[in-house]
Protein backbone atom coordinates (compact mmCIF):
# COMPACT_ATOMS: atom_id res chain seq x y z
CA UNK A 1 0.00 0.00 0.00
CA UNK A 2 1.64 3.21 -1.13
CA UNK A 3 0.42 6.41 0.48
CA UNK A 4 1.17 9.90 -0.86
CA UNK A 5 0.51 13.36 0.51
CA UNK A 6 -0.68 16.45 -1.36
CA UNK A 7 0.26 19.28 1.04
CA UNK A 8 -0.69 22.93 0.84
CA UNK A 9 -2.44 25.93 2.30
CA UNK A 10 -5.61 25.44 0.21
CA UNK A 11 -7.03 28.86 1.12
CA UNK A 12 -9.25 27.90 -0.66
CA UNK A 13 -8.90 24.77 -2.82
CA UNK A 14 -9.06 25.68 -6.54
CA UNK A 15 -9.84 23.70 -9.70
CA UNK A 16 -6.08 23.48 -10.21
CA UNK A 17 -5.54 21.82 -6.82
CA UNK A 18 -8.45 19.47 -7.41
CA UNK A 19 -7.06 18.42 -10.78
CA UNK A 20 -3.71 17.50 -9.19
CA UNK A 21 -5.41 15.66 -6.30
CA UNK A 22 -7.65 13.63 -8.63
CA UNK A 23 -4.77 12.69 -10.95
CA UNK A 24 -2.59 11.76 -7.97
CA UNK A 25 -5.41 9.61 -6.57
CA UNK A 26 -5.26 7.60 -9.80
CA UNK A 27 -1.58 6.79 -9.24
CA UNK A 28 -1.32 5.88 -5.56
CA UNK A 29 -3.27 3.58 -3.23
CA UNK A 30 -4.10 6.31 -0.76
CA UNK A 31 -3.78 10.09 -0.75
CA UNK A 32 -3.80 12.40 2.24
CA UNK A 33 -4.55 16.00 1.39
CA UNK A 34 -2.79 17.81 4.23
CA UNK A 35 -3.57 21.41 5.13
CA UNK A 36 -0.72 23.34 6.76
CA UNK A 37 -1.68 25.00 10.05
CA UNK A 38 0.30 28.23 9.86
CA UNK A 39 -0.55 30.58 12.70
CA UNK A 40 1.75 33.28 11.29
CA UNK A 41 -0.09 33.53 7.97
CA UNK A 42 -3.42 35.33 7.78
CA UNK A 43 -5.95 33.22 5.93
CA UNK A 44 -9.42 33.87 4.58
CA UNK A 45 -10.75 30.48 5.71
CA UNK A 46 -9.94 28.65 8.94
CA UNK A 47 -8.13 25.32 8.72
CA UNK A 48 -11.42 23.57 9.60
CA UNK A 49 -13.27 25.38 6.81
CA UNK A 50 -10.52 24.54 4.31
CA UNK A 51 -10.64 20.88 5.37
CA UNK A 52 -14.43 20.80 5.05
CA UNK A 53 -14.27 22.22 1.53
CA UNK A 54 -11.54 19.75 0.56
CA UNK A 55 -13.55 16.84 1.96
CA UNK A 56 -16.64 17.99 0.04
CA UNK A 57 -14.90 18.39 -3.32
CA UNK A 58 -12.92 15.13 -3.05
CA UNK A 59 -15.87 13.06 -1.79
CA UNK A 60 -16.00 11.23 -5.14
CA UNK A 61 -12.42 9.92 -4.66
CA UNK A 62 -12.63 6.96 -2.25
CA UNK A 63 -8.86 6.81 -1.65
CA UNK A 64 -8.51 10.48 -0.66
CA UNK A 65 -8.73 11.73 2.92
CA UNK A 66 -8.14 15.15 4.37
CA UNK A 67 -5.96 16.02 7.33
CA UNK A 68 -3.94 18.92 8.71
CA UNK A 69 -0.46 19.32 10.09
CA UNK A 70 1.68 21.71 12.10
CA UNK A 71 5.43 21.98 11.81
CA UNK A 72 7.49 20.05 9.31
CA UNK A 73 5.92 18.15 6.45
CA UNK A 74 8.55 15.39 6.79
CA UNK A 75 7.37 14.73 10.37
CA UNK A 76 3.79 14.36 9.11
CA UNK A 77 5.07 11.95 6.44
CA UNK A 78 6.90 9.83 9.00
CA UNK A 79 3.93 9.78 11.40
CA UNK A 80 1.54 8.71 8.63
CA UNK A 81 3.75 6.29 6.70
CA UNK A 82 3.71 8.55 3.64
CA UNK A 83 6.09 7.44 0.87
CA UNK A 84 5.78 10.38 -1.53
CA UNK A 85 4.99 14.07 -1.50
CA UNK A 86 3.13 15.20 -4.62
CA UNK A 87 3.25 18.85 -5.69
CA UNK A 88 1.62 20.52 -8.67
CA UNK A 89 3.91 22.63 -10.86
CA UNK A 90 2.19 25.42 -12.75
CA UNK A 91 5.16 27.09 -14.39
CA UNK A 92 8.93 27.25 -14.28
CA UNK A 93 8.63 30.01 -11.65
CA UNK A 94 7.32 27.40 -9.20
CA UNK A 95 10.27 25.14 -9.84
CA UNK A 96 13.24 26.75 -8.02
CA UNK A 97 11.60 26.82 -4.61
CA UNK A 98 9.85 23.48 -5.07
CA UNK A 99 13.13 21.79 -6.04
CA UNK A 100 14.85 23.26 -2.99
CA UNK A 101 12.07 22.00 -0.69
CA UNK A 102 12.07 18.57 -2.37
CA UNK A 103 15.81 18.19 -1.87
CA UNK A 104 15.63 19.41 1.73
CA UNK A 105 12.74 17.05 2.54
CA UNK A 106 14.62 14.12 1.00
CA UNK A 107 17.76 14.96 2.95
CA UNK A 108 15.79 15.28 6.18
CA UNK A 109 13.76 12.10 5.91
CA UNK A 110 14.37 10.18 2.69
CA UNK A 111 10.84 10.93 1.45
CA UNK A 112 10.70 11.66 -2.27
CA UNK A 113 8.75 14.45 -3.96
CA UNK A 114 7.02 13.90 -7.30
CA UNK A 115 6.00 16.86 -9.44
CA UNK A 116 2.72 16.76 -11.31
CA UNK A 117 2.49 19.23 -14.19
CA UNK A 118 -0.61 21.38 -13.99
CA UNK A 119 -3.15 20.89 -16.74
CA UNK A 120 -2.67 23.88 -19.09
CA UNK A 121 -6.21 25.14 -18.51
CA UNK A 122 -5.43 25.52 -14.81
CA UNK A 123 -1.80 26.66 -14.91
CA UNK A 124 -2.57 30.33 -14.15
CA UNK A 125 -4.76 29.62 -11.13
CA UNK A 126 -3.48 30.46 -7.64
CA UNK A 127 -5.62 30.80 -4.51
CA UNK A 128 -4.09 34.22 -3.78
CA UNK A 129 -4.94 35.53 -7.25
CA UNK A 130 -8.45 34.08 -7.14
CA UNK A 131 -9.10 35.91 -3.84
CA UNK A 132 -7.70 39.16 -5.24
CA UNK A 133 -9.90 38.96 -8.34
CA UNK A 134 -12.95 38.00 -6.25
CA UNK A 135 -12.35 40.89 -3.84
CA UNK A 136 -12.26 43.22 -6.84
CA UNK A 137 -15.62 41.90 -8.03
CA UNK A 138 -14.23 39.73 -10.87
CA UNK A 139 -15.86 36.47 -11.88
CA UNK A 140 -13.99 33.48 -10.43
CA UNK A 141 -16.81 30.94 -10.73
CA UNK A 142 -14.96 28.98 -13.41
CA UNK A 143 -11.77 28.76 -11.32
CA UNK A 144 -13.20 27.06 -8.24
CA UNK A 145 -15.27 23.96 -7.50
CA UNK A 146 -18.96 24.98 -7.09
CA UNK A 147 -19.19 24.60 -3.28
CA UNK A 148 -15.96 26.56 -2.83
CA UNK A 149 -17.18 29.37 -5.07
CA UNK A 150 -20.37 29.59 -3.03
CA UNK A 151 -18.44 29.77 0.25
CA UNK A 152 -16.07 32.39 -1.13
CA UNK A 153 -19.00 34.50 -2.35
CA UNK A 154 -20.64 34.26 1.09
CA UNK A 155 -17.40 35.19 2.85
CA UNK A 156 -16.65 38.19 0.66
CA UNK A 157 -20.21 39.38 0.16
CA UNK A 158 -21.57 41.24 -2.87
CA UNK A 159 -18.92 42.47 -5.32
CA UNK A 160 -16.24 40.71 -3.28
CA UNK A 161 -16.84 42.90 -0.26
CA UNK A 162 -15.19 45.87 -1.99
O1 LIG B 1 -0.01 25.87 -0.78
P1 LIG B 1 1.36 26.32 -0.35
O2 LIG B 1 1.27 27.44 0.66
O3 LIG B 1 2.26 26.65 -1.53
O4 LIG B 1 2.00 25.05 0.39
C1 LIG B 1 3.31 25.10 0.91
C2 LIG B 1 3.57 23.92 1.86
C3 LIG B 1 2.54 23.88 2.96
C4 LIG B 1 3.50 22.64 1.09
C5 LIG B 1 5.01 24.11 2.42
O5 LIG B 1 5.14 25.41 2.91
C6 LIG B 1 5.33 23.13 3.54
O6 LIG B 1 5.56 21.97 3.30
N1 LIG B 1 5.33 23.65 4.79
C7 LIG B 1 5.51 22.85 5.98
C8 LIG B 1 6.74 23.31 6.76
C9 LIG B 1 7.99 22.60 6.26
O7 LIG B 1 8.05 21.39 6.20
N2 LIG B 1 9.01 23.42 5.89
C10 LIG B 1 10.26 22.94 5.35
C11 LIG B 1 10.18 22.79 3.85
S1 LIG B 1 11.67 22.10 3.19
PDB file of C-alpha atoms and ligand atoms in Angstrom:
ATOM      1  CA  UNK A   1       0.000   0.000   0.000  1.00  0.00           C
ATOM      2  CA  UNK A   2       1.643   3.210  -1.132  1.00  0.00           C
ATOM      3  CA  UNK A   3       0.424   6.409   0.479  1.00  0.00           C
ATOM      4  CA  UNK A   4       1.169   9.897  -0.859  1.00  0.00           C
ATOM      5  CA  UNK A   5       0.510  13.359   0.511  1.00  0.00           C
ATOM      6  CA  UNK A   6      -0.684  16.455  -1.362  1.00  0.00           C
ATOM      7  CA  UNK A   7       0.256  19.276   1.044  1.00  0.00           C
ATOM      8  CA  UNK A   8      -0.690  22.929   0.840  1.00  0.00           C
ATOM      9  CA  UNK A   9      -2.442  25.928   2.298  1.00  0.00           C
ATOM     10  CA  UNK A  10      -5.608  25.442   0.215  1.00  0.00           C
ATOM     11  CA  UNK A  11      -7.033  28.856   1.124  1.00  0.00           C
ATOM     12  CA  UNK A  12      -9.246  27.904  -0.658  1.00  0.00           C
ATOM     13  CA  UNK A  13      -8.896  24.772  -2.825  1.00  0.00           C
ATOM     14  CA  UNK A  14      -9.064  25.680  -6.542  1.00  0.00           C
ATOM     15  CA  UNK A  15      -9.843  23.705  -9.696  1.00  0.00           C
ATOM     16  CA  UNK A  16      -6.076  23.482 -10.213  1.00  0.00           C
ATOM     17  CA  UNK A  17      -5.540  21.824  -6.818  1.00  0.00           C
ATOM     18  CA  UNK A  18      -8.454  19.474  -7.405  1.00  0.00           C
ATOM     19  CA  UNK A  19      -7.055  18.417 -10.781  1.00  0.00           C
ATOM     20  CA  UNK A  20      -3.707  17.503  -9.187  1.00  0.00           C
ATOM     21  CA  UNK A  21      -5.410  15.662  -6.303  1.00  0.00           C
ATOM     22  CA  UNK A  22      -7.650  13.633  -8.633  1.00  0.00           C
ATOM     23  CA  UNK A  23      -4.769  12.693 -10.948  1.00  0.00           C
ATOM     24  CA  UNK A  24      -2.585  11.761  -7.971  1.00  0.00           C
ATOM     25  CA  UNK A  25      -5.406   9.613  -6.566  1.00  0.00           C
ATOM     26  CA  UNK A  26      -5.261   7.598  -9.796  1.00  0.00           C
ATOM     27  CA  UNK A  27      -1.582   6.785  -9.242  1.00  0.00           C
ATOM     28  CA  UNK A  28      -1.323   5.879  -5.556  1.00  0.00           C
ATOM     29  CA  UNK A  29      -3.267   3.577  -3.226  1.00  0.00           C
ATOM     30  CA  UNK A  30      -4.104   6.312  -0.761  1.00  0.00           C
ATOM     31  CA  UNK A  31      -3.783  10.093  -0.750  1.00  0.00           C
ATOM     32  CA  UNK A  32      -3.798  12.402   2.235  1.00  0.00           C
ATOM     33  CA  UNK A  33      -4.554  16.000   1.386  1.00  0.00           C
ATOM     34  CA  UNK A  34      -2.787  17.813   4.226  1.00  0.00           C
ATOM     35  CA  UNK A  35      -3.571  21.415   5.134  1.00  0.00           C
ATOM     36  CA  UNK A  36      -0.724  23.337   6.762  1.00  0.00           C
ATOM     37  CA  UNK A  37      -1.679  25.002  10.052  1.00  0.00           C
ATOM     38  CA  UNK A  38       0.301  28.233   9.859  1.00  0.00           C
ATOM     39  CA  UNK A  39      -0.547  30.582  12.698  1.00  0.00           C
ATOM     40  CA  UNK A  40       1.752  33.277  11.290  1.00  0.00           C
ATOM     41  CA  UNK A  41      -0.087  33.530   7.973  1.00  0.00           C
ATOM     42  CA  UNK A  42      -3.419  35.329   7.780  1.00  0.00           C
ATOM     43  CA  UNK A  43      -5.951  33.223   5.933  1.00  0.00           C
ATOM     44  CA  UNK A  44      -9.424  33.871   4.584  1.00  0.00           C
ATOM     45  CA  UNK A  45     -10.750  30.480   5.710  1.00  0.00           C
ATOM     46  CA  UNK A  46      -9.937  28.646   8.944  1.00  0.00           C
ATOM     47  CA  UNK A  47      -8.128  25.321   8.720  1.00  0.00           C
ATOM     48  CA  UNK A  48     -11.415  23.565   9.601  1.00  0.00           C
ATOM     49  CA  UNK A  49     -13.267  25.375   6.807  1.00  0.00           C
ATOM     50  CA  UNK A  50     -10.520  24.541   4.307  1.00  0.00           C
ATOM     51  CA  UNK A  51     -10.638  20.882   5.369  1.00  0.00           C
ATOM     52  CA  UNK A  52     -14.433  20.802   5.055  1.00  0.00           C
ATOM     53  CA  UNK A  53     -14.268  22.219   1.535  1.00  0.00           C
ATOM     54  CA  UNK A  54     -11.535  19.752   0.563  1.00  0.00           C
ATOM     55  CA  UNK A  55     -13.552  16.836   1.958  1.00  0.00           C
ATOM     56  CA  UNK A  56     -16.637  17.991   0.044  1.00  0.00           C
ATOM     57  CA  UNK A  57     -14.904  18.392  -3.324  1.00  0.00           C
ATOM     58  CA  UNK A  58     -12.924  15.130  -3.050  1.00  0.00           C
ATOM     59  CA  UNK A  59     -15.869  13.060  -1.787  1.00  0.00           C
ATOM     60  CA  UNK A  60     -16.002  11.234  -5.145  1.00  0.00           C
ATOM     61  CA  UNK A  61     -12.422   9.922  -4.656  1.00  0.00           C
ATOM     62  CA  UNK A  62     -12.631   6.962  -2.247  1.00  0.00           C
ATOM     63  CA  UNK A  63      -8.864   6.813  -1.646  1.00  0.00           C
ATOM     64  CA  UNK A  64      -8.515  10.481  -0.662  1.00  0.00           C
ATOM     65  CA  UNK A  65      -8.725  11.726   2.921  1.00  0.00           C
ATOM     66  CA  UNK A  66      -8.143  15.150   4.365  1.00  0.00           C
ATOM     67  CA  UNK A  67      -5.962  16.022   7.326  1.00  0.00           C
ATOM     68  CA  UNK A  68      -3.937  18.917   8.706  1.00  0.00           C
ATOM     69  CA  UNK A  69      -0.455  19.316  10.092  1.00  0.00           C
ATOM     70  CA  UNK A  70       1.679  21.706  12.097  1.00  0.00           C
ATOM     71  CA  UNK A  71       5.435  21.979  11.811  1.00  0.00           C
ATOM     72  CA  UNK A  72       7.490  20.054   9.307  1.00  0.00           C
ATOM     73  CA  UNK A  73       5.919  18.147   6.450  1.00  0.00           C
ATOM     74  CA  UNK A  74       8.546  15.390   6.795  1.00  0.00           C
ATOM     75  CA  UNK A  75       7.373  14.728  10.372  1.00  0.00           C
ATOM     76  CA  UNK A  76       3.793  14.361   9.109  1.00  0.00           C
ATOM     77  CA  UNK A  77       5.067  11.951   6.444  1.00  0.00           C
ATOM     78  CA  UNK A  78       6.901   9.834   9.001  1.00  0.00           C
ATOM     79  CA  UNK A  79       3.934   9.778  11.404  1.00  0.00           C
ATOM     80  CA  UNK A  80       1.542   8.715   8.634  1.00  0.00           C
ATOM     81  CA  UNK A  81       3.754   6.289   6.705  1.00  0.00           C
ATOM     82  CA  UNK A  82       3.709   8.550   3.640  1.00  0.00           C
ATOM     83  CA  UNK A  83       6.091   7.435   0.873  1.00  0.00           C
ATOM     84  CA  UNK A  84       5.780  10.378  -1.529  1.00  0.00           C
ATOM     85  CA  UNK A  85       4.994  14.069  -1.502  1.00  0.00           C
ATOM     86  CA  UNK A  86       3.134  15.200  -4.625  1.00  0.00           C
ATOM     87  CA  UNK A  87       3.250  18.847  -5.693  1.00  0.00           C
ATOM     88  CA  UNK A  88       1.619  20.521  -8.667  1.00  0.00           C
ATOM     89  CA  UNK A  89       3.912  22.632 -10.863  1.00  0.00           C
ATOM     90  CA  UNK A  90       2.191  25.424 -12.746  1.00  0.00           C
ATOM     91  CA  UNK A  91       5.156  27.087 -14.387  1.00  0.00           C
ATOM     92  CA  UNK A  92       8.927  27.255 -14.276  1.00  0.00           C
ATOM     93  CA  UNK A  93       8.632  30.010 -11.653  1.00  0.00           C
ATOM     94  CA  UNK A  94       7.320  27.397  -9.199  1.00  0.00           C
ATOM     95  CA  UNK A  95      10.274  25.140  -9.843  1.00  0.00           C
ATOM     96  CA  UNK A  96      13.239  26.755  -8.021  1.00  0.00           C
ATOM     97  CA  UNK A  97      11.604  26.818  -4.607  1.00  0.00           C
ATOM     98  CA  UNK A  98       9.855  23.481  -5.071  1.00  0.00           C
ATOM     99  CA  UNK A  99      13.129  21.791  -6.038  1.00  0.00           C
ATOM    100  CA  UNK A 100      14.854  23.265  -2.988  1.00  0.00           C
ATOM    101  CA  UNK A 101      12.074  21.999  -0.690  1.00  0.00           C
ATOM    102  CA  UNK A 102      12.067  18.575  -2.373  1.00  0.00           C
ATOM    103  CA  UNK A 103      15.807  18.192  -1.873  1.00  0.00           C
ATOM    104  CA  UNK A 104      15.626  19.412   1.731  1.00  0.00           C
ATOM    105  CA  UNK A 105      12.741  17.053   2.540  1.00  0.00           C
ATOM    106  CA  UNK A 106      14.621  14.119   1.001  1.00  0.00           C
ATOM    107  CA  UNK A 107      17.762  14.960   2.948  1.00  0.00           C
ATOM    108  CA  UNK A 108      15.793  15.284   6.182  1.00  0.00           C
ATOM    109  CA  UNK A 109      13.760  12.099   5.907  1.00  0.00           C
ATOM    110  CA  UNK A 110      14.369  10.177   2.686  1.00  0.00           C
ATOM    111  CA  UNK A 111      10.836  10.932   1.454  1.00  0.00           C
ATOM    112  CA  UNK A 112      10.700  11.656  -2.271  1.00  0.00           C
ATOM    113  CA  UNK A 113       8.753  14.450  -3.963  1.00  0.00           C
ATOM    114  CA  UNK A 114       7.021  13.900  -7.297  1.00  0.00           C
ATOM    115  CA  UNK A 115       6.000  16.855  -9.443  1.00  0.00           C
ATOM    116  CA  UNK A 116       2.718  16.756 -11.311  1.00  0.00           C
ATOM    117  CA  UNK A 117       2.490  19.225 -14.194  1.00  0.00           C
ATOM    118  CA  UNK A 118      -0.605  21.384 -13.992  1.00  0.00           C
ATOM    119  CA  UNK A 119      -3.150  20.890 -16.744  1.00  0.00           C
ATOM    120  CA  UNK A 120      -2.672  23.876 -19.086  1.00  0.00           C
ATOM    121  CA  UNK A 121      -6.210  25.138 -18.507  1.00  0.00           C
ATOM    122  CA  UNK A 122      -5.432  25.520 -14.806  1.00  0.00           C
ATOM    123  CA  UNK A 123      -1.804  26.661 -14.910  1.00  0.00           C
ATOM    124  CA  UNK A 124      -2.566  30.328 -14.149  1.00  0.00           C
ATOM    125  CA  UNK A 125      -4.765  29.618 -11.128  1.00  0.00           C
ATOM    126  CA  UNK A 126      -3.475  30.456  -7.642  1.00  0.00           C
ATOM    127  CA  UNK A 127      -5.618  30.800  -4.509  1.00  0.00           C
ATOM    128  CA  UNK A 128      -4.094  34.221  -3.777  1.00  0.00           C
ATOM    129  CA  UNK A 129      -4.936  35.531  -7.254  1.00  0.00           C
ATOM    130  CA  UNK A 130      -8.446  34.081  -7.138  1.00  0.00           C
ATOM    131  CA  UNK A 131      -9.102  35.915  -3.844  1.00  0.00           C
ATOM    132  CA  UNK A 132      -7.699  39.164  -5.240  1.00  0.00           C
ATOM    133  CA  UNK A 133      -9.902  38.960  -8.336  1.00  0.00           C
ATOM    134  CA  UNK A 134     -12.955  38.002  -6.254  1.00  0.00           C
ATOM    135  CA  UNK A 135     -12.348  40.886  -3.843  1.00  0.00           C
ATOM    136  CA  UNK A 136     -12.257  43.219  -6.839  1.00  0.00           C
ATOM    137  CA  UNK A 137     -15.621  41.902  -8.027  1.00  0.00           C
ATOM    138  CA  UNK A 138     -14.229  39.735 -10.873  1.00  0.00           C
ATOM    139  CA  UNK A 139     -15.860  36.474 -11.877  1.00  0.00           C
ATOM    140  CA  UNK A 140     -13.994  33.480 -10.428  1.00  0.00           C
ATOM    141  CA  UNK A 141     -16.814  30.942 -10.726  1.00  0.00           C
ATOM    142  CA  UNK A 142     -14.964  28.980 -13.412  1.00  0.00           C
ATOM    143  CA  UNK A 143     -11.768  28.759 -11.319  1.00  0.00           C
ATOM    144  CA  UNK A 144     -13.202  27.063  -8.238  1.00  0.00           C
ATOM    145  CA  UNK A 145     -15.275  23.960  -7.497  1.00  0.00           C
ATOM    146  CA  UNK A 146     -18.958  24.976  -7.087  1.00  0.00           C
ATOM    147  CA  UNK A 147     -19.188  24.596  -3.283  1.00  0.00           C
ATOM    148  CA  UNK A 148     -15.959  26.558  -2.825  1.00  0.00           C
ATOM    149  CA  UNK A 149     -17.177  29.367  -5.068  1.00  0.00           C
ATOM    150  CA  UNK A 150     -20.371  29.585  -3.029  1.00  0.00           C
ATOM    151  CA  UNK A 151     -18.439  29.775   0.253  1.00  0.00           C
ATOM    152  CA  UNK A 152     -16.074  32.395  -1.130  1.00  0.00           C
ATOM    153  CA  UNK A 153     -19.001  34.504  -2.346  1.00  0.00           C
ATOM    154  CA  UNK A 154     -20.643  34.259   1.095  1.00  0.00           C
ATOM    155  CA  UNK A 155     -17.402  35.186   2.849  1.00  0.00           C
ATOM    156  CA  UNK A 156     -16.650  38.185   0.657  1.00  0.00           C
ATOM    157  CA  UNK A 157     -20.209  39.384   0.165  1.00  0.00           C
ATOM    158  CA  UNK A 158     -21.574  41.241  -2.869  1.00  0.00           C
ATOM    159  CA  UNK A 159     -18.923  42.473  -5.325  1.00  0.00           C
ATOM    160  CA  UNK A 160     -16.243  40.708  -3.285  1.00  0.00           C
ATOM    161  CA  UNK A 161     -16.839  42.900  -0.260  1.00  0.00           C
ATOM    162  CA  UNK A 162     -15.193  45.867  -1.994  1.00  0.00           C
TER     163      UNK A 162
HETATM  164  O1  LIG B   1      -0.014  25.872  -0.785  1.00  0.00           O
HETATM  165  P1  LIG B   1       1.359  26.318  -0.355  1.00  0.00           P
HETATM  166  O2  LIG B   1       1.271  27.444   0.657  1.00  0.00           O
HETATM  167  O3  LIG B   1       2.258  26.646  -1.532  1.00  0.00           O
HETATM  168  O4  LIG B   1       1.999  25.045   0.394  1.00  0.00           O
HETATM  169  C1  LIG B   1       3.307  25.098   0.906  1.00  0.00           C
HETATM  170  C2  LIG B   1       3.567  23.917   1.857  1.00  0.00           C
HETATM  171  C3  LIG B   1       2.543  23.877   2.963  1.00  0.00           C
HETATM  172  C4  LIG B   1       3.501  22.636   1.088  1.00  0.00           C
HETATM  173  C5  LIG B   1       5.006  24.105   2.418  1.00  0.00           C
HETATM  174  O5  LIG B   1       5.142  25.412   2.909  1.00  0.00           O
HETATM  175  C6  LIG B   1       5.335  23.133   3.543  1.00  0.00           C
HETATM  176  O6  LIG B   1       5.555  21.974   3.296  1.00  0.00           O
HETATM  177  N1  LIG B   1       5.330  23.645   4.786  1.00  0.00           N
HETATM  178  C7  LIG B   1       5.511  22.854   5.976  1.00  0.00           C
HETATM  179  C8  LIG B   1       6.736  23.311   6.758  1.00  0.00           C
HETATM  180  C9  LIG B   1       7.987  22.600   6.262  1.00  0.00           C
HETATM  181  O7  LIG B   1       8.053  21.394   6.204  1.00  0.00           O
HETATM  182  N2  LIG B   1       9.009  23.416   5.894  1.00  0.00           N
HETATM  183  C10 LIG B   1      10.259  22.939   5.352  1.00  0.00           C
HETATM  184  C11 LIG B   1      10.177  22.790   3.852  1.00  0.00           C
HETATM  185  S1  LIG B   1      11.673  22.104   3.192  1.00  0.00           S
END
